[in-house]
Amino acid sequence: MNELKHLKRLSMVKSNTGIKFLTPAVSPGNHCPMRIASVIVEDIEGLSSLLVGMQECTTHSRLFSPKPEGEHGELHWLYVLDSHEVVFGCRDGLIDALRKMDKAGAKAILLIVTCVPELIGEDIEGIIHEVQPELSAPITFVMLGQFKNISYPPGSWKTMEALGRLMDVKERDSNCVNVLGRAPEEEHISMPSLLPALAEKGISLRYIAPGASLTDFQSAPDAALNLVVSPYTQPLAVKMEREFDIPYTALHNLYDVESIDKAYAGLAERFGFSWDDIFEEERQEAIALQNQVKEMVNGLRFVLSTRIDMPIPLSIYLSKLGMEPLLLHLEEYYPEDRINAKELIAMGHNPWICRMVNAEVDLSVLEKLAPDICFGYLWSTNKTIPCVSDMFDFYGQVGYGRTISLLRRILGVLDEIDASRKGGIEHGATSI
């Protein structure tokens, strides 16, 4: 297809810069990553922030973070660069602002650095190194120039990773586990069965995500293990393993029953208990559904559209079921995607990689590609491509339960395809 000639195959993509837009149609663009960082910091009790940028950045931030003070005395200040600082840097002004925030009672400060300071090469790390000894509040920073981070995920994972700099070595608690990527309370995300099961076994769970407190983050290095349930916290887990020797178990990228079995068995072995039959009913349902779907999808070609957290791990699982990936939308090329990509390529698959930002226009290209099934969001006018939608609500879900939900949705779409093909005029349906 001529429409795909400008795209790269998965084997050729090594970073975000290798991902091309599917179509050249005009788009208003994605969320600036600094917006996500600002929202995250507001949801962490005790953490203050200083957003550094042009007037456009600071004005925009006030649209969704209108108050300069948080509910518990946090400070969310803005630093607007003047014309002199745009050319010669803002070192003196930033140091003065940090001193004022420290004097005003900030407990810890996250510097959110936008495009211009990064473009002019401002040495943020050097500034912090210079001023930190005279301040009570620890400071960390995140560089979020949109010319390097063209969508919202870096605003999440880079911010979470940056909060690791606020951590210090702690005495290890052998029964404590950090759950990275889930807040203590999530109204819109149901609790994975694994977490209450761990609590019943006497494991103390600390939830590390927006919604937790600064104290939770600073206490995190005392844990015996990190459980990763979100792609946005995987880099933080890697950082904590490197700096504090805390191992992690990644659950957010596991779909097949065998991999989940292995991860759960590893947890039981690590903490010296037996799961008994806690998950057996869930596990057997997942196995039955997995076998059923395998028989029905072998040879089907699929595409992944938008609103999927981890496209490559999902593609690996679908390929294990016997499906063939044609084209994947990657909102973000995560650090661990190099490993994920190698696994998918080793299975004999090398799909086209793209970003879709113009849903209506992109749909016409997908229709020409003619996949048997799509996963993720499709434009509402789609009449030709069967689609497993509503994938974004799997965020924060892990284990057998998520696999069961995914397989049920696949079966639901396959039933619709089958009903359409069998319908005929006498049943009031047409084939697709």
Coordinates of C-alpha atoms in Angstrom, one line a residue:
M1 CA 0.0 0.0 0.0
N2 CA 1.3 3.4 -1.0
E3 CA -0.2 4.9 2.2
L4 CA 2.2 2.9 4.3
K5 CA 5.5 3.5 2.4
H6 CA 6.6 6.3 4.8
L7 CA 6.2 4.1 7.9
K8 CA 8.9 1.9 9.5
R9 CA 8.7 -1.7 10.5
L10 CA 9.0 -2.6 14.1
S11 CA 12.6 -3.9 13.6
M12 CA 13.6 -0.4 12.4
V13 CA 12.1 1.6 15.3
K14 CA 14.5 2.3 18.2
S15 CA 12.9 5.3 19.8
N16 CA 10.0 7.8 19.6
T17 CA 11.6 9.6 16.7
G18 CA 11.3 6.6 14.5
I19 CA 7.5 6.5 14.8
K20 CA 5.8 8.4 11.9
F21 CA 2.2 9.6 11.7
L22 CA -0.1 7.3 9.8
T23 CA -1.6 10.1 7.7
P24 CA -0.4 13.7 7.1
A25 CA -3.8 15.3 7.8
V26 CA -3.8 18.4 10.0
S27 CA -4.2 17.6 13.7
P28 CA -4.4 19.8 16.8
G29 CA -1.8 17.5 18.4
N30 CA -1.7 15.5 21.6
H31 CA -1.5 16.7 25.2
C32 CA 1.7 18.4 26.1
P33 CA 3.5 16.2 28.6
M34 CA 3.9 19.1 31.1
R35 CA 0.1 19.0 31.5
I36 CA 0.2 15.4 32.7
A37 CA 3.1 16.2 35.0
S38 CA 1.2 19.1 36.6
V39 CA -1.8 16.9 37.2
I40 CA 0.2 14.2 38.8
V41 CA 2.0 16.5 41.2
E42 CA -1.3 18.0 42.4
D43 CA -2.4 14.5 43.3
I44 CA 0.6 13.7 45.6
E45 CA 0.0 15.0 49.1
G46 CA 3.0 17.0 50.3
L47 CA 4.7 17.5 47.0
S48 CA 5.2 21.0 45.6
S49 CA 6.1 22.0 42.1
L50 CA 7.6 24.8 40.1
L51 CA 6.8 24.8 36.4
V52 CA 9.4 26.7 34.3
G53 CA 8.5 28.0 30.9
M54 CA 7.1 30.7 28.6
Q55 CA 3.9 32.5 29.3
E56 CA 1.9 30.2 27.1
C57 CA 3.0 27.2 29.2
T58 CA 2.2 28.8 32.5
T59 CA -1.1 30.2 31.4
H60 CA -2.1 26.8 30.0
S61 CA -1.1 25.1 33.2
R62 CA -3.4 27.3 35.2
L63 CA -6.4 26.2 33.1
F64 CA -6.3 22.8 34.7
S65 CA -4.3 23.7 37.9
P66 CA -5.9 27.0 38.8
K67 CA -4.7 27.2 42.5
P68 CA -1.2 28.0 43.5
E69 CA -1.6 26.2 46.8
G70 CA -2.7 22.6 47.4
E71 CA -5.1 21.3 50.0
H72 CA -2.3 20.4 52.5
G73 CA -0.2 23.5 52.0
E74 CA 1.7 22.4 48.9
L75 CA 3.0 25.1 46.6
H76 CA 2.3 25.0 42.8
W77 CA 4.2 28.0 41.5
L78 CA 5.0 29.1 38.0
Y79 CA 8.2 30.6 36.7
V80 CA 7.7 32.7 33.6
L81 CA 10.9 33.3 31.5
D82 CA 11.5 36.8 30.4
S83 CA 13.2 37.8 27.1
H84 CA 16.6 38.0 28.7
E85 CA 16.3 34.5 30.2
V86 CA 15.2 33.1 26.9
V87 CA 18.7 34.0 25.5
F88 CA 21.0 33.8 28.5
G89 CA 19.3 31.3 30.8
C90 CA 17.4 31.5 34.1
R91 CA 19.9 30.2 36.6
D92 CA 19.8 33.1 39.0
G93 CA 16.0 33.5 38.9
L94 CA 15.4 29.8 39.4
I95 CA 17.7 29.7 42.4
D96 CA 15.9 32.6 43.9
A97 CA 12.5 31.0 43.3
L98 CA 13.6 27.7 44.9
R99 CA 14.9 29.6 48.0
K100 CA 11.5 31.4 48.3
M101 CA 9.6 28.1 48.0
D102 CA 11.8 26.5 50.6
K103 CA 11.3 29.5 53.0
A104 CA 7.5 29.3 52.3
G105 CA 7.4 25.7 53.7
A106 CA 7.7 23.4 50.7
K107 CA 8.5 19.9 51.8
A108 CA 9.8 18.7 48.5
I109 CA 9.8 20.3 45.0
L110 CA 9.5 18.9 41.5
L111 CA 10.8 21.2 38.8
I112 CA 8.8 20.8 35.6
V113 CA 10.9 22.0 32.7
T114 CA 9.2 22.8 29.4
C115 CA 10.5 23.5 25.9
V116 CA 12.5 26.7 26.0
P117 CA 14.9 25.9 28.9
E118 CA 15.6 22.6 27.3
L119 CA 16.2 24.2 23.9
I120 CA 18.7 26.7 25.2
G121 CA 20.5 24.0 27.2
E122 CA 19.8 25.3 30.7
D123 CA 21.7 23.2 33.2
I124 CA 18.9 22.3 35.5
E125 CA 20.8 19.5 37.2
G126 CA 23.7 21.9 37.9
I127 CA 21.4 24.5 39.3
I128 CA 19.9 22.0 41.7
H129 CA 23.3 20.7 42.7
E130 CA 24.3 24.3 43.6
V131 CA 21.3 25.3 45.6
Q132 CA 20.3 22.1 47.3
P133 CA 22.8 22.2 50.2
E134 CA 21.2 25.4 51.5
L135 CA 17.6 24.2 51.3
S136 CA 15.6 22.0 53.6
A137 CA 13.3 20.7 50.8
P138 CA 14.8 18.1 48.5
I139 CA 14.4 19.0 44.8
T140 CA 14.0 16.8 41.7
F141 CA 13.2 17.7 38.1
V142 CA 11.7 16.4 34.9
M143 CA 12.6 17.6 31.4
L144 CA 9.5 17.7 29.2
G145 CA 10.2 19.7 26.2
Q146 CA 7.5 18.7 23.7
F147 CA 9.9 18.7 20.8
K148 CA 11.4 15.6 22.4
N149 CA 8.2 14.2 24.0
I150 CA 5.4 14.6 21.5
S151 CA 2.6 13.1 23.5
Y152 CA 1.4 12.6 27.1
P153 CA 3.0 9.3 28.3
P154 CA 6.4 10.9 29.1
G155 CA 4.6 13.3 31.3
S156 CA 3.6 10.3 33.4
W157 CA 6.6 7.9 33.3
K158 CA 9.3 10.5 33.4
T159 CA 7.6 12.3 36.3
M160 CA 7.3 9.0 38.2
E161 CA 10.9 8.2 37.5
A162 CA 12.0 11.6 38.7
L163 CA 10.3 11.1 42.0
G164 CA 12.8 8.3 42.7
R165 CA 15.3 11.1 43.3
L166 CA 13.4 12.0 46.5
M167 CA 14.0 8.6 47.9
D168 CA 16.8 7.5 50.3
V169 CA 18.1 4.2 51.5
K170 CA 15.8 2.7 54.2
E171 CA 16.0 -0.4 56.4
R172 CA 14.3 -3.2 54.6
D173 CA 10.9 -4.5 55.7
S174 CA 10.7 -8.1 54.5
N175 CA 6.9 -8.2 54.4
C176 CA 6.4 -4.8 52.6
V177 CA 5.5 -4.6 48.8
N178 CA 5.2 -1.4 46.8
V179 CA 2.4 -1.5 44.2
L180 CA 3.7 0.8 41.5
G181 CA 1.0 2.3 39.3
R182 CA -2.1 2.2 41.4
A183 CA -3.5 4.7 43.9
P184 CA -4.7 3.5 47.3
E185 CA -8.2 4.1 46.2
E186 CA -9.4 3.8 42.5
E187 CA -13.1 4.4 42.0
H188 CA -12.9 3.6 38.2
I189 CA -10.5 0.7 38.3
S190 CA -11.5 -2.5 40.0
M191 CA -9.0 -4.2 42.4
P192 CA -7.0 -7.1 40.8
S193 CA -7.6 -10.3 42.8
L194 CA -3.9 -10.6 43.5
L195 CA -3.6 -7.6 45.8
P196 CA -6.2 -8.6 48.4
A197 CA -4.8 -12.1 48.2
L198 CA -1.4 -10.8 49.1
A199 CA -2.8 -8.8 52.0
E200 CA -4.5 -11.9 53.3
K201 CA -1.1 -13.6 53.4
G202 CA 0.2 -10.9 55.7
I203 CA 2.0 -8.8 53.0
S204 CA 1.8 -5.1 53.7
L205 CA 1.0 -3.2 50.5
R206 CA 2.0 0.4 49.8
Y207 CA 0.5 2.0 46.7
I208 CA 2.8 4.3 44.8
A209 CA 1.0 6.4 42.2
P210 CA -0.8 9.7 41.9
G211 CA -3.1 9.7 44.9
A212 CA -0.4 8.5 47.3
S213 CA 1.5 10.9 49.5
L214 CA 5.1 12.3 49.5
T215 CA 5.7 10.2 52.6
D216 CA 4.7 7.1 50.7
F217 CA 7.2 7.8 48.0
Q218 CA 10.0 8.6 50.4
S219 CA 9.3 5.5 52.4
A220 CA 9.2 3.2 49.3
P221 CA 12.9 2.1 49.5
D222 CA 12.1 0.0 52.6
A223 CA 10.1 -2.5 50.5
A224 CA 11.2 -6.1 49.8
L225 CA 9.6 -6.0 46.3
N226 CA 8.0 -3.7 43.7
L227 CA 5.0 -4.9 41.8
V228 CA 4.6 -3.0 38.5
V229 CA 1.0 -2.7 37.4
S230 CA 1.4 0.2 35.0
P231 CA 3.8 1.0 32.1
Y232 CA 4.1 4.5 33.6
T233 CA 5.9 3.1 36.7
Q234 CA 8.2 0.5 35.0
P235 CA 11.1 3.1 34.7
L236 CA 10.7 3.9 38.4
A237 CA 11.0 0.2 39.3
V238 CA 14.2 -0.1 37.2
K239 CA 15.6 3.0 38.9
M240 CA 14.8 1.6 42.4
E241 CA 16.4 -1.8 41.5
R242 CA 19.5 -0.1 40.3
E243 CA 19.9 2.4 43.2
F244 CA 18.3 0.6 46.2
D245 CA 18.6 -3.1 45.1
I246 CA 14.8 -3.6 45.3
P247 CA 13.8 -6.3 42.8
Y248 CA 10.6 -5.9 40.8
T249 CA 8.0 -8.1 39.2
A250 CA 6.3 -6.6 36.1
L251 CA 2.7 -7.7 35.8
H252 CA 1.3 -5.0 33.5
N253 CA 2.8 -6.8 30.4
L254 CA 1.6 -10.4 31.1
Y255 CA -1.4 -11.8 29.4
D256 CA -0.9 -15.5 28.8
V257 CA -1.8 -17.9 31.6
E258 CA 1.7 -19.5 31.7
S259 CA 3.4 -16.2 32.3
I260 CA 1.0 -15.2 35.0
D261 CA 1.4 -18.7 36.7
K262 CA 5.1 -18.1 36.8
A263 CA 4.9 -14.6 38.2
Y264 CA 2.4 -15.7 40.9
A265 CA 4.5 -18.7 41.8
G266 CA 7.5 -16.5 42.1
L267 CA 5.7 -14.2 44.6
A268 CA 4.7 -17.2 46.8
E269 CA 8.2 -18.6 46.8
R270 CA 9.7 -15.2 47.6
F271 CA 7.6 -14.7 50.7
G272 CA 7.4 -18.3 51.7
F273 CA 3.7 -19.2 51.5
S274 CA 1.4 -21.2 49.3
W275 CA -1.5 -19.8 47.3
D276 CA -3.5 -23.0 47.8
D277 CA -6.5 -22.7 45.4
I278 CA -7.1 -19.0 45.8
F279 CA -6.8 -18.3 42.0
E280 CA -7.8 -21.8 40.7
E281 CA -11.3 -20.8 39.5
E282 CA -10.0 -17.7 37.8
R283 CA -7.1 -19.6 36.3
Q284 CA -9.2 -22.4 34.9
E285 CA -11.6 -20.0 33.3
A286 CA -8.7 -18.1 31.7
I287 CA -7.3 -21.4 30.3
A288 CA -10.7 -22.5 28.9
L289 CA -11.2 -19.1 27.2
Q290 CA -7.7 -19.0 25.9
N291 CA -8.0 -22.5 24.3
Q292 CA -11.4 -21.5 22.9
V293 CA -10.1 -18.3 21.3
K294 CA -7.0 -20.0 19.9
E295 CA -9.3 -22.3 17.8
M296 CA -11.2 -19.4 16.4
V297 CA -8.5 -16.7 15.7
N298 CA -5.7 -18.7 14.1
G299 CA -4.5 -16.9 11.0
L300 CA -6.6 -13.7 11.6
R301 CA -4.8 -10.5 10.9
F302 CA -5.1 -7.6 13.3
V303 CA -4.2 -3.9 13.9
L304 CA -3.9 -2.0 17.1
S305 CA -5.4 1.4 17.2
T306 CA -5.3 4.1 19.9
R307 CA -6.1 3.8 23.7
I308 CA -4.0 0.8 24.4
D309 CA -1.4 1.1 27.2
M310 CA 1.2 -1.5 26.0
P311 CA 0.7 -2.4 22.4
I312 CA 3.7 -4.6 21.9
P313 CA 3.1 -6.9 24.8
L314 CA -0.5 -7.2 23.8
S315 CA 0.6 -8.0 20.2
I316 CA 2.9 -10.8 21.6
Y317 CA 0.0 -12.4 23.4
L318 CA -2.3 -12.1 20.4
S319 CA 0.4 -13.6 18.2
K320 CA 0.7 -16.5 20.6
L321 CA -3.0 -17.1 20.0
G322 CA -2.2 -17.5 16.3
M323 CA -3.0 -14.0 15.0
E324 CA -0.8 -11.9 12.8
P325 CA 0.0 -8.2 13.6
L326 CA -0.2 -5.9 10.5
L327 CA 0.1 -2.4 12.0
L328 CA 0.5 -1.0 15.5
H329 CA -0.2 2.4 16.9
L330 CA 2.5 3.3 19.4
E331 CA 1.7 6.4 21.5
E332 CA 5.1 5.9 23.2
Y333 CA 8.2 3.8 22.7
Y334 CA 8.9 2.8 26.3
P335 CA 12.5 1.9 27.5
E336 CA 11.5 -1.8 27.8
D337 CA 10.0 -1.9 24.3
R338 CA 13.4 -2.8 22.9
I339 CA 13.1 -6.1 24.7
N340 CA 9.4 -6.5 23.8
A341 CA 10.1 -5.8 20.1
K342 CA 12.8 -8.4 19.9
E343 CA 10.4 -11.0 21.3
L344 CA 7.7 -10.2 18.8
I345 CA 10.2 -10.2 15.9
A346 CA 11.6 -13.5 17.0
M347 CA 8.1 -14.9 16.6
G348 CA 8.3 -14.0 12.9
H349 CA 6.3 -10.8 13.0
N350 CA 7.5 -7.3 11.9
P351 CA 4.4 -5.1 11.7
W352 CA 4.2 -1.5 10.5
I353 CA 4.6 1.1 13.3
C354 CA 2.8 4.4 13.4
R355 CA 1.0 7.1 15.4
M356 CA -2.7 7.7 14.7
V357 CA -3.9 11.2 15.6
N358 CA -6.5 11.8 12.9
A359 CA -9.1 9.1 13.7
E360 CA -11.5 9.9 10.8
V361 CA -8.7 10.1 8.1
D362 CA -6.7 7.2 9.6
L363 CA -9.8 5.0 9.3
S364 CA -9.7 5.1 5.5
V365 CA -6.2 3.7 5.5
L366 CA -7.1 1.0 7.9
E367 CA -10.0 0.0 5.8
K368 CA -7.7 -0.4 2.8
L369 CA -5.4 -2.5 4.9
A370 CA -8.4 -4.7 5.6
P371 CA -7.5 -6.4 8.8
D372 CA -9.8 -9.1 10.1
I373 CA -10.0 -7.4 13.5
C374 CA -8.9 -4.3 15.3
F375 CA -8.1 -3.6 18.9
G376 CA -8.6 -0.1 20.4
Y377 CA -10.5 2.9 19.4
L378 CA -11.9 3.4 15.9
W379 CA -13.8 6.3 14.4
S380 CA -17.5 5.9 15.1
T381 CA -18.4 5.7 11.4
N382 CA -16.5 2.4 11.0
K383 CA -18.7 -0.1 9.3
T384 CA -16.2 -2.6 8.0
I385 CA -13.6 -3.5 10.6
P386 CA -14.7 -5.6 13.6
C387 CA -13.3 -4.0 16.6
V388 CA -12.5 -5.0 20.2
S389 CA -12.9 -1.5 21.8
D390 CA -12.8 -0.2 25.3
M391 CA -9.2 -1.3 25.8
F392 CA -8.2 1.7 28.0
D393 CA -10.2 0.5 31.0
F394 CA -7.6 -2.3 31.4
Y395 CA -5.2 0.3 32.9
G396 CA -4.1 -0.9 36.3
Q397 CA -5.6 -4.4 35.7
V398 CA -3.3 -7.4 35.9
G399 CA -3.5 -11.2 36.2
Y400 CA -6.0 -13.8 35.2
G401 CA -8.9 -11.4 35.5
R402 CA -7.6 -9.0 32.9
T403 CA -6.9 -11.9 30.5
I404 CA -10.4 -13.3 31.1
S405 CA -12.0 -9.9 30.3
L406 CA -9.8 -9.5 27.1
L407 CA -10.7 -13.0 25.8
R408 CA -14.4 -12.5 26.5
R409 CA -14.4 -9.3 24.5
I410 CA -12.6 -11.1 21.6
L411 CA -15.3 -13.8 21.7
G412 CA -18.0 -11.2 21.7
V413 CA -16.7 -9.6 18.5
L414 CA -16.2 -13.0 16.9
D415 CA -19.8 -13.8 17.7
E416 CA -20.9 -10.6 16.0
I417 CA -18.8 -11.4 12.9
D418 CA -20.3 -14.9 12.8
A419 CA -23.9 -13.6 13.2
S420 CA -23.3 -11.0 10.5
R421 CA -22.0 -13.6 8.0
K422 CA -24.8 -16.0 8.8
G423 CA -27.5 -13.3 8.7
G424 CA -28.4 -12.9 5.1
I425 CA -31.3 -10.9 3.9
E426 CA -33.9 -13.1 5.6
H427 CA -32.3 -12.3 9.0
G428 CA -32.0 -8.6 8.2
A429 CA -28.2 -8.6 8.1
T430 CA -25.5 -8.2 5.5
S431 CA -22.1 -9.7 5.4
I432 CA -19.0 -7.7 6.2

